[in-house]
GROMACS .gro file of C-alpha atoms in nm:
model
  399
    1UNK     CA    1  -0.857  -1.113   5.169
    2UNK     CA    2  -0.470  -1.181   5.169
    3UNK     CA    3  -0.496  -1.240   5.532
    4UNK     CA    4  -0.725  -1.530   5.492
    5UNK     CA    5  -0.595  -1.884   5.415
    6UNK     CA    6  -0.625  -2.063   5.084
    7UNK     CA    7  -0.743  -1.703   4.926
    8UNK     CA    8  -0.477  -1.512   4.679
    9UNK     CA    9  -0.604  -1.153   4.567
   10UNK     CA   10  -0.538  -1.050   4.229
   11UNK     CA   11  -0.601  -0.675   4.100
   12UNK     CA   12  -0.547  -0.532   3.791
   13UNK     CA   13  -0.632  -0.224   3.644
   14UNK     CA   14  -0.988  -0.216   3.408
   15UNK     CA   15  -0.991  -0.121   3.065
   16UNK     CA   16  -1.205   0.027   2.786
   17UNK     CA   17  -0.987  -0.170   2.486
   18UNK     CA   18  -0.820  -0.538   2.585
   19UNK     CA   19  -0.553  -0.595   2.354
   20UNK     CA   20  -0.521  -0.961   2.230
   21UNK     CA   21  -0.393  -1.202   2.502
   22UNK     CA   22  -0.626  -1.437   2.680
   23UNK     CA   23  -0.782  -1.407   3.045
   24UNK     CA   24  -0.544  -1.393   3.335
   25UNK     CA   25  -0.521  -1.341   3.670
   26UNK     CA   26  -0.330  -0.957   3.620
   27UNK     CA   27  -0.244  -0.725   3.359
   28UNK     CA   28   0.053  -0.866   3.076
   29UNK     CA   29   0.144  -1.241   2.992
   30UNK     CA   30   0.375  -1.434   2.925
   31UNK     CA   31   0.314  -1.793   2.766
   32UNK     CA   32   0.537  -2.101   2.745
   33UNK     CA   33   0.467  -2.405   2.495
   34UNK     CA   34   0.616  -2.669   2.488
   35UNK     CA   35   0.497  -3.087   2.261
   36UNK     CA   36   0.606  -3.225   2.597
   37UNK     CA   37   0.323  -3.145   2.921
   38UNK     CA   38   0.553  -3.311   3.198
   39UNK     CA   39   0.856  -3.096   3.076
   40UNK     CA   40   0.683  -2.776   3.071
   41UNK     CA   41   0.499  -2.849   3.377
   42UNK     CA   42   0.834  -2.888   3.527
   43UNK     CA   43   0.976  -2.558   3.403
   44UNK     CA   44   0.663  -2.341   3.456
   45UNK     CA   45   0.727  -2.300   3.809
   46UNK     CA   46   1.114  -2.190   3.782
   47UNK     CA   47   0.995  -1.908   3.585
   48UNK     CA   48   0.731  -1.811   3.792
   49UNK     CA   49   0.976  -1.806   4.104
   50UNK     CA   50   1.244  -1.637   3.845
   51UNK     CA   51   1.035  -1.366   3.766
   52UNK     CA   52   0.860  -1.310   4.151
   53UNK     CA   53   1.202  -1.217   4.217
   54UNK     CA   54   1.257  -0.931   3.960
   55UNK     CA   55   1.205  -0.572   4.124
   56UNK     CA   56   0.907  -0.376   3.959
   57UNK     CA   57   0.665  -0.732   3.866
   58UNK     CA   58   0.389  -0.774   4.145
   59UNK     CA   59   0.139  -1.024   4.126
   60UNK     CA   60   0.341  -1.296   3.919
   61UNK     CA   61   0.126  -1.580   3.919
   62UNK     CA   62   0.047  -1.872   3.602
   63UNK     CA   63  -0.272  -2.068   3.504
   64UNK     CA   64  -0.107  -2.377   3.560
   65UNK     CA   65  -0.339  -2.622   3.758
   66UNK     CA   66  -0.135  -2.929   3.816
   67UNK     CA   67  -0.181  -3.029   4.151
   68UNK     CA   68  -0.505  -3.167   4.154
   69UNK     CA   69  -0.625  -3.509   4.322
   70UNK     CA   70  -0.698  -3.770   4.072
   71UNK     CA   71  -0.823  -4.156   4.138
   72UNK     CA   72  -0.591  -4.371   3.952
   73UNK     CA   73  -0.785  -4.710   3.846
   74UNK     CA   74  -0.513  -4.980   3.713
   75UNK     CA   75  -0.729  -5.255   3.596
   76UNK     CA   76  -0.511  -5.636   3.666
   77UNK     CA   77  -0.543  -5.792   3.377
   78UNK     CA   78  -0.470  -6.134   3.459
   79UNK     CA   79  -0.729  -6.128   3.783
   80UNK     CA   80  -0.995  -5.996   3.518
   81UNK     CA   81  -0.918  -6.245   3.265
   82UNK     CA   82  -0.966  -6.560   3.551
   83UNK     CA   83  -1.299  -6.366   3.622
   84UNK     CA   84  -1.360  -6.351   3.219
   85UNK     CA   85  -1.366  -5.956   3.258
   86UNK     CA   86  -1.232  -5.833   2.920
   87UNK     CA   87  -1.139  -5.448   2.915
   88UNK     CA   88  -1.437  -5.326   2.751
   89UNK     CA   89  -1.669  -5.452   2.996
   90UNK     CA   90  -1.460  -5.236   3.240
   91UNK     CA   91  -1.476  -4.947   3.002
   92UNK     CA   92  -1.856  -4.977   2.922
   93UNK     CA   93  -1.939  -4.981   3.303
   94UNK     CA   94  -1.762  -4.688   3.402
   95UNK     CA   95  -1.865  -4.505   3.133
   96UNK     CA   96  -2.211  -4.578   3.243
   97UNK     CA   97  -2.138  -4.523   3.614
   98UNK     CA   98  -2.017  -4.151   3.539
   99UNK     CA   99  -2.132  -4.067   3.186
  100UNK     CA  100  -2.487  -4.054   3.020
  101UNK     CA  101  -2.643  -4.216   2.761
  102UNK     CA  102  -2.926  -4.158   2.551
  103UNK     CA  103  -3.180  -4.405   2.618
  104UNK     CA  104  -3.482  -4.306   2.402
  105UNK     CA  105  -3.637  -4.000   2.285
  106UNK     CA  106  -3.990  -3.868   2.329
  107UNK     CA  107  -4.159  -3.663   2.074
  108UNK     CA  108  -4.415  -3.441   2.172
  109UNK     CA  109  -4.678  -3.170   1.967
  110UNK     CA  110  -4.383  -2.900   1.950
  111UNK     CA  111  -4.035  -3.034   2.054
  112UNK     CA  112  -3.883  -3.345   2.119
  113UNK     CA  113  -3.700  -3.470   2.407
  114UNK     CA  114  -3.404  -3.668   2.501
  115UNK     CA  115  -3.432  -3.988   2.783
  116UNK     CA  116  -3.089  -4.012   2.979
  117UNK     CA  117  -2.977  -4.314   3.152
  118UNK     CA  118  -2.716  -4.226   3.435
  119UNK     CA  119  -2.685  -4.368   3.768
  120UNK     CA  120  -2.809  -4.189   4.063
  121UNK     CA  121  -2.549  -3.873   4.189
  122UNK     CA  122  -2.533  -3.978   4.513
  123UNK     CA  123  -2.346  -4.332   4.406
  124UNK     CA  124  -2.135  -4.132   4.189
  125UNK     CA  125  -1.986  -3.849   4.352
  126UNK     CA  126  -1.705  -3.884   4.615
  127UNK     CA  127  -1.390  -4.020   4.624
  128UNK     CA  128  -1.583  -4.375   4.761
  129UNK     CA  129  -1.801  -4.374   4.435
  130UNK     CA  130  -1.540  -4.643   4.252
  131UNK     CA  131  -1.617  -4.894   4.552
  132UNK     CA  132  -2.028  -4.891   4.466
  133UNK     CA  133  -1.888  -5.026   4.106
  134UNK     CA  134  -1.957  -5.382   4.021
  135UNK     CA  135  -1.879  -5.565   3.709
  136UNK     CA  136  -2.045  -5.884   3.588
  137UNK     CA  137  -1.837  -6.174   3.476
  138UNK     CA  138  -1.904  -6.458   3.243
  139UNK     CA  139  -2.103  -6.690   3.441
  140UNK     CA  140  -2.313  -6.401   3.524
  141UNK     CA  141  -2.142  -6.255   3.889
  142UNK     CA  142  -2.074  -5.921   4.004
  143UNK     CA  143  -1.751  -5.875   4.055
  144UNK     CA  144  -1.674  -5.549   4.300
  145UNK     CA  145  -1.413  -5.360   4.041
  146UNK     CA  146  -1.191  -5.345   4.368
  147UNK     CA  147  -1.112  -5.714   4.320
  148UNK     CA  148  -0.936  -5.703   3.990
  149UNK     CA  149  -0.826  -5.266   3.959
  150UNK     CA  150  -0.584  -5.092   4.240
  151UNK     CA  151  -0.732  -4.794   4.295
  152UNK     CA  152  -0.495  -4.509   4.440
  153UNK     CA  153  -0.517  -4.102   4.452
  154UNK     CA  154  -0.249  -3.906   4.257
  155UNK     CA  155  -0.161  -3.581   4.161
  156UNK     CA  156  -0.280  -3.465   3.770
  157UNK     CA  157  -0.374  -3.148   3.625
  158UNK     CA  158  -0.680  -2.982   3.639
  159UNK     CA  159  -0.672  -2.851   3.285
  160UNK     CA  160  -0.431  -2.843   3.016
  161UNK     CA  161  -0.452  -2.523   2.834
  162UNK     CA  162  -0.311  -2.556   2.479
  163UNK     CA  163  -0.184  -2.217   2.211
  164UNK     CA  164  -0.130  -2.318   1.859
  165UNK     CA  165  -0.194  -2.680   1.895
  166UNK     CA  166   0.097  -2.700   2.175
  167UNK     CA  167   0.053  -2.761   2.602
  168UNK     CA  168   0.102  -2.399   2.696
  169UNK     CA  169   0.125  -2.233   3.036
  170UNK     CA  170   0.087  -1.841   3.081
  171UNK     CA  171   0.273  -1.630   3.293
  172UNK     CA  172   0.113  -1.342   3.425
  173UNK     CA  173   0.261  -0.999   3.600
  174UNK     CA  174   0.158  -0.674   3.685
  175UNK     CA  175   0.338  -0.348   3.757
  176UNK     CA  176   0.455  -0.161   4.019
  177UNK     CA  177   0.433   0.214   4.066
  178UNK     CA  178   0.656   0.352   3.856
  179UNK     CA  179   0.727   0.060   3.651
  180UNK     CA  180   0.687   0.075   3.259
  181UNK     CA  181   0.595  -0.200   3.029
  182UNK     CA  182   0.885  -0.127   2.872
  183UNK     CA  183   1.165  -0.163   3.127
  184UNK     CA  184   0.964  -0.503   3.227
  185UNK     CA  185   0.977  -0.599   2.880
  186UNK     CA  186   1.386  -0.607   2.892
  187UNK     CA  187   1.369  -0.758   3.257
  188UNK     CA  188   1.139  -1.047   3.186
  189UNK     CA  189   1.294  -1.113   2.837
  190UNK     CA  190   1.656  -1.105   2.994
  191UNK     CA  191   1.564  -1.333   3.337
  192UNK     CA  192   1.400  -1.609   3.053
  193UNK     CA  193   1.734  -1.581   2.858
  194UNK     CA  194   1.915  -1.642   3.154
  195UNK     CA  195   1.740  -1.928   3.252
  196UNK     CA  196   1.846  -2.127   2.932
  197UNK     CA  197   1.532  -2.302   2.871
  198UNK     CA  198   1.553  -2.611   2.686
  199UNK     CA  199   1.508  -2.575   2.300
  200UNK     CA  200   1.145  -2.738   2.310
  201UNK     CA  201   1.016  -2.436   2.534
  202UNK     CA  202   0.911  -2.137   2.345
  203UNK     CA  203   0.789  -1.840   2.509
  204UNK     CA  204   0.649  -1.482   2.399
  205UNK     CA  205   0.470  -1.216   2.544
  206UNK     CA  206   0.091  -1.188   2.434
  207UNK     CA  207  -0.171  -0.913   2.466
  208UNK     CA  208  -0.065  -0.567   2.549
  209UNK     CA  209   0.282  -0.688   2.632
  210UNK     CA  210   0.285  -0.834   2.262
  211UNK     CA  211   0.173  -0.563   2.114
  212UNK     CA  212   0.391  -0.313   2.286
  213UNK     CA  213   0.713  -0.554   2.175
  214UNK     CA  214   0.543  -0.543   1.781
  215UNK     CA  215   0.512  -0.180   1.795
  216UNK     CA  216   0.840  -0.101   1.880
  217UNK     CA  217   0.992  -0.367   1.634
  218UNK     CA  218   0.860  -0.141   1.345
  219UNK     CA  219   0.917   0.197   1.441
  220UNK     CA  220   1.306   0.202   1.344
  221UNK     CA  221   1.177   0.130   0.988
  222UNK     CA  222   0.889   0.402   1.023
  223UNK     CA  223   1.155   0.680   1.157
  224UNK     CA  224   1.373   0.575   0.827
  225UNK     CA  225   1.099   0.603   0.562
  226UNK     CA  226   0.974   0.919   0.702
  227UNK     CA  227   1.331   1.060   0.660
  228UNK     CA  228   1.365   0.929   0.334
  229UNK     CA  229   1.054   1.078   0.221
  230UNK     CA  230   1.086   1.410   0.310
  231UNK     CA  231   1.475   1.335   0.190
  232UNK     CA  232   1.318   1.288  -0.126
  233UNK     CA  233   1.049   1.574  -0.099
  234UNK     CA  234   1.303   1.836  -0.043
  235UNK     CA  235   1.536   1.667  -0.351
  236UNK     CA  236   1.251   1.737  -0.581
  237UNK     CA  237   1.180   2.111  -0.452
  238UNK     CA  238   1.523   2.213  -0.455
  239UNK     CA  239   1.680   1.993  -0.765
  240UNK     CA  240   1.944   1.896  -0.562
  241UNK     CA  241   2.110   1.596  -0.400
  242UNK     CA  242   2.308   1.760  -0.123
  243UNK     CA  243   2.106   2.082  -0.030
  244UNK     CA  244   1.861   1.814   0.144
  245UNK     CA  245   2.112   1.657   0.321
  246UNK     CA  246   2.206   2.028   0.482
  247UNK     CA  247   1.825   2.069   0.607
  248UNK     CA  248   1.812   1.702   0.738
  249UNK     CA  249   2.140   1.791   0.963
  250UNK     CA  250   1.877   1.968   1.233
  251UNK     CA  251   1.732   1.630   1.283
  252UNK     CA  252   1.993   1.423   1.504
  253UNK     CA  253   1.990   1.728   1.772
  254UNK     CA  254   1.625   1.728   1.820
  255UNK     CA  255   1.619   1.321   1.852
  256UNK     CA  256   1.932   1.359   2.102
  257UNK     CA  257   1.753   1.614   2.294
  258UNK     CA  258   1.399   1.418   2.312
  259UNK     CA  259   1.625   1.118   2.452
  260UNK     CA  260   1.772   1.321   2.715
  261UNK     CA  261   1.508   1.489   2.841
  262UNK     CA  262   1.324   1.132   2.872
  263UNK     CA  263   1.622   0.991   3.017
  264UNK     CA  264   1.635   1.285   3.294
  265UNK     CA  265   1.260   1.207   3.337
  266UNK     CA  266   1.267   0.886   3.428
  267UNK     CA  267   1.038   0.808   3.126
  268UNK     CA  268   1.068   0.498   2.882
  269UNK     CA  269   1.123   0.559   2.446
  270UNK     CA  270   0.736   0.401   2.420
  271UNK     CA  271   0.548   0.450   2.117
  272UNK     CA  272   0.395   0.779   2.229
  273UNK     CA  273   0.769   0.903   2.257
  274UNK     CA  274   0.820   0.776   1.912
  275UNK     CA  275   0.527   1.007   1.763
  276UNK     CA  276   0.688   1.329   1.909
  277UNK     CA  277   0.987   1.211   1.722
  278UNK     CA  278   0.850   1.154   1.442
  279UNK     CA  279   0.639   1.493   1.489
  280UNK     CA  280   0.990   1.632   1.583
  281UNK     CA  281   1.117   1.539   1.193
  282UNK     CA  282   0.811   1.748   1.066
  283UNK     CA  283   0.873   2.069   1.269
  284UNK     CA  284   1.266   2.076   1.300
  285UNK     CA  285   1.375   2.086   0.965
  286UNK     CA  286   1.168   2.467   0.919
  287UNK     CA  287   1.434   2.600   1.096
  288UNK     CA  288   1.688   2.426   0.804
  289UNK     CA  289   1.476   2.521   0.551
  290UNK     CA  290   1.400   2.904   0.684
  291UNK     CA  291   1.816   2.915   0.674
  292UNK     CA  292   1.871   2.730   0.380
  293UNK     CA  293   1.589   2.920   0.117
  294UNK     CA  294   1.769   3.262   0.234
  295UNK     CA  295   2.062   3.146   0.144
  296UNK     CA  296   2.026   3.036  -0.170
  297UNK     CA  297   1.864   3.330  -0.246
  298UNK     CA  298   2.144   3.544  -0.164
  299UNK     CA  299   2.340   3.359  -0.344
  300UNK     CA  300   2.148   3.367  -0.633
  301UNK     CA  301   2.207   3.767  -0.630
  302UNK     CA  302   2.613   3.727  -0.622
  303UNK     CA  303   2.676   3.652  -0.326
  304UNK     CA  304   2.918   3.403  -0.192
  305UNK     CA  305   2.836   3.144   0.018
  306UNK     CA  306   2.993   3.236   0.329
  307UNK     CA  307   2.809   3.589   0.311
  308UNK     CA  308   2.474   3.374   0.216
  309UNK     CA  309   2.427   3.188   0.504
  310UNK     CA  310   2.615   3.456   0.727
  311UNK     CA  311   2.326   3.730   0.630
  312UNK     CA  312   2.055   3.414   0.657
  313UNK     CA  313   2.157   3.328   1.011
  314UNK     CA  314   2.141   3.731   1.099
  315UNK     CA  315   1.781   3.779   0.923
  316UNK     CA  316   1.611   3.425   0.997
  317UNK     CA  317   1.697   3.410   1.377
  318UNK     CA  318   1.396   3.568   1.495
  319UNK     CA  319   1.165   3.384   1.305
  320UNK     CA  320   1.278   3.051   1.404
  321UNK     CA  321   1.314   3.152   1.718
  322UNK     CA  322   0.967   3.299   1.746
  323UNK     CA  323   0.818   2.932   1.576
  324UNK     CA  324   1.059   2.775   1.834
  325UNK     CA  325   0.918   2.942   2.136
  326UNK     CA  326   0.514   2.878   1.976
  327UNK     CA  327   0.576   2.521   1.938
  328UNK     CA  328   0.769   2.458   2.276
  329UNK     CA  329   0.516   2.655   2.446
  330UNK     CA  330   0.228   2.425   2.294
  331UNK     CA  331   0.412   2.095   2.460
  332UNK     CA  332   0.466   2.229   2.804
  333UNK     CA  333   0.071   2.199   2.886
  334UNK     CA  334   0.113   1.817   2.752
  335UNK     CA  335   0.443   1.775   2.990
  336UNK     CA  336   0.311   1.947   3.315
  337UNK     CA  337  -0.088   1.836   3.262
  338UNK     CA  338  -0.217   1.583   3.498
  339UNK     CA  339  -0.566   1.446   3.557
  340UNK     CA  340  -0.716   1.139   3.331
  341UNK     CA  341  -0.485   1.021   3.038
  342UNK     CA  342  -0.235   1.249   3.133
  343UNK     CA  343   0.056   0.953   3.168
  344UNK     CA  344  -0.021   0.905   2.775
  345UNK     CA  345  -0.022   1.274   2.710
  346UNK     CA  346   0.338   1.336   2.897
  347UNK     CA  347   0.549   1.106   2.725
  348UNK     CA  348   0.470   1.325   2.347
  349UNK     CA  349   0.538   1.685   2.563
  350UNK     CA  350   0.902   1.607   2.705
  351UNK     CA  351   1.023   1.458   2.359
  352UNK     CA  352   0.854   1.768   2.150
  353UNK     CA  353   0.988   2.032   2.428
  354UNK     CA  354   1.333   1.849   2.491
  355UNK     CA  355   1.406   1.826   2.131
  356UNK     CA  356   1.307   2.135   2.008
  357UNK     CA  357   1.535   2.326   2.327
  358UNK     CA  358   1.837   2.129   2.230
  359UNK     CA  359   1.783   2.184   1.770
  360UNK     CA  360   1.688   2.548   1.857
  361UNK     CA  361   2.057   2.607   2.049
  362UNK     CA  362   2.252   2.379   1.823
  363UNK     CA  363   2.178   2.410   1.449
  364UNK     CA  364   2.169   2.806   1.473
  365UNK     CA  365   2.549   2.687   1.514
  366UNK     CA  366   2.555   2.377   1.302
  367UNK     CA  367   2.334   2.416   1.017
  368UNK     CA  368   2.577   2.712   0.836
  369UNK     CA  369   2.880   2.491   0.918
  370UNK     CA  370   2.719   2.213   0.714
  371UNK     CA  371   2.573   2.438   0.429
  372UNK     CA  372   2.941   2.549   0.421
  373UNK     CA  373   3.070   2.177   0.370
  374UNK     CA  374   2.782   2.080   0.139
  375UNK     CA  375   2.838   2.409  -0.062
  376UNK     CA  376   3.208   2.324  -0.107
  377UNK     CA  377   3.110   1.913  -0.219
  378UNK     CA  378   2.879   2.044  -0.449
  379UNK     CA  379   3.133   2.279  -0.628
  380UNK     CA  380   3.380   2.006  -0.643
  381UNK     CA  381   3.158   1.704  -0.797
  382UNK     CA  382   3.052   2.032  -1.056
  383UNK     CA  383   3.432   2.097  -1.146
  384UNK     CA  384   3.525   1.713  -1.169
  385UNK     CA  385   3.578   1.650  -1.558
  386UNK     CA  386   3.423   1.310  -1.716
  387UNK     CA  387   3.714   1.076  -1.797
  388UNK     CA  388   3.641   0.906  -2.067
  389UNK     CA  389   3.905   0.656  -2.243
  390UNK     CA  390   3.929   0.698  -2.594
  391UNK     CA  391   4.200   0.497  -2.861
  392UNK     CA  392   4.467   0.681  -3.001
  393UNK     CA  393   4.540   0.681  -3.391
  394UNK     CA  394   4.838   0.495  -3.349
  395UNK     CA  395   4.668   0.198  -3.117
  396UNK     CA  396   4.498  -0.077  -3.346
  397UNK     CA  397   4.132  -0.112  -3.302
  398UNK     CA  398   4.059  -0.495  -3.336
  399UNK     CA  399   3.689  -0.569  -3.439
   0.00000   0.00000   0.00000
């Protein structure tokens, strides 16, 4: 079909669940408004042309229809008015020429019917159907409408689709192998930067491109209140204010290594990579905890703190390193699986197995360094004294 003239093929992929957005030619969109029509009619094609030319968008196309052929009647008014032709008359006849009117109505047993009045189609359609119009003065004449309108064919739009009360034109795109929504997120939001649209044109992404952009604007806030509730679980299981902050130290190398391991992937931080890291906060900080609880045990039997978490690091490492080795081997099906769904499935393997390789090697090193520090803050706040100013017999104490 490419290879025929006047025909442009369009693909895009079909899916169980449409997201929002309205009916395009391909997958994602992108929609301009704008009060004024002529200005974003004018602008609509730049950005079309500006984003054909970005590497990884095939298929960039709009719904903008503006090049259709329209027959311009302008009506002279002083020629009518000679002819005493007022402008309703002119009005009234087209209207009857190309509209319908309802003429009478029958009524019958059962239903009733409607009786149209509308001039036959073969004196209506055409581009010649304006010269078959007559109009009938004052004294009674018809008067061909070609003697008092110029008739001439220009260019208009075919439709004028409108989003939130406002002229809008949509921008549509698909992907290219080995293209994420993400990465054309950034590219298509960057090239409409760069463009420096005037302030009347505002443009989003809608449907799955919109949703993907609202997801991800949330999920910093979603990591954060996950870490400050099981900040605040931990504070009320071990009646402390720092020991929680020792546990919660495992967390950064697991989210560094589930960002490298994407990275050397070639895979985008999408919201499926965002669940393994928030999984990641749920199944790191055992290995804090299984370190930590031995420790403070020890201690609790007169030990010092250095010999605590020395003897916890000895007698905990198989354990964690046993849970380690269950969970990592539980993502590498989801990493190395293909067949149906398995792009969805991969993203959640590399960040579980990345980050759990790079916690497992770097808090059996960190973690006592940090109970060390923590232990040595606590013991300090515990030996500051309360300074509290009090007056001295000899001062005066004015009331």
């Amino acid at each position: 079909l490419q290879s025929q003239v006047g025909i442009t093929l369009y693909m895009q992929a079909a899916q169980d669940i449409t997201i929002g957005g309205r009916v395009a030619k391909t997958q994602y969109q992108y929609t301009l408004t704008d009060v004024s029509t002529q200005e974003l009619n004018a602008w609509a094609p730049r950005v079309v042309a500006r984003l054909t030319g970005i590497p990884g968008l095939t298929g960039v196309t709009s719904d903008q229809e503006s090049n259709g052929l329209v027959l311009s009647v302008h009506v002279d008014r002083d020629a009518a008015s000679r002819l005493g032709i007022d402008l309703a008359t002119v009005d009234n006849t087209l209207d009857d020429a190309f509209g319908q009117r309802v003429a009478s109505k029958v009524f019958t047993t059962l239903n009733q019917y409607y009786v149209l009045l509308e001039v036959e189609p073969d004196f209506r359609l055409g581009p010649d159907a304006l010269s078959y119009i007559y109009l009938r003065s004052s004294n009674g004449q018809a008067v061909p409408l070609s003697e008092i309108a110029t008739i001439s064919t220009v260019t208009g739009p075919l439709v004028v689709n409108h989003q939130g009360q406002f002229p809008s034109v949509t921008v549509s795109f698909n992907l290219a192998q080995g293209t994420s929504i993400g990465t054309a997120v950034t590219k298509v939001t960057a090239a409409i930067k760069a463009m420096h649209l005037p302030p009347s044109i505002q443009g989003g992404f809608q449907g799955t491109a919109r949703a993907y952009e609202s997801a991800l604007a949330g999920q910093l806030v979603l990591i954060l209140a996950a870490l400050v509730a099981v900040y605040l679980v931990l504070g009320m299981l071990y009646e402390s204010f720092i020991i929680p902050i020792t546990i919660l130290s495992t967390l950064p190398s697991a989210g560094l290594g589930a960002l490298l391991i994407l990275k050397c992937a070639n895979m985008p931080l999408d919201i499926i990579g965002i669940i393994g890291i928030v999984l990641l906060i749920g199944i790191v900080q055992k290995n804090g905890i299984m370190m930590v609880d031995f420790a403070l045990g020890a201690e609790r039997h007169g030990k010092s703190a250095t010999e605590a978490i020395h003897d916890a690091c000895l007698s905990r490492f198989r354990p964690i390193l046993m849970t380690t080795t269950c969970a990592v081997l539980g993502g590498v099906p989801l990493m190395l699986g293909t067949g149906t769904g398995s792009e969805l499935r991969q993203p959640l393997g590399y960040t579980i197995v990345g980050g759990l390789l790079v916690s497992q090697v770097l808090t059996l090193f960190t973690t006592p360094v940090i109970y060390l520090y923590m232990d040595r803050l606590a013991r300090l706040l515990r030996r500051r004294p309360l300074a509290v100013s009090l007056p001295s017999e000899a001062e005066d104490v004015k009331i």
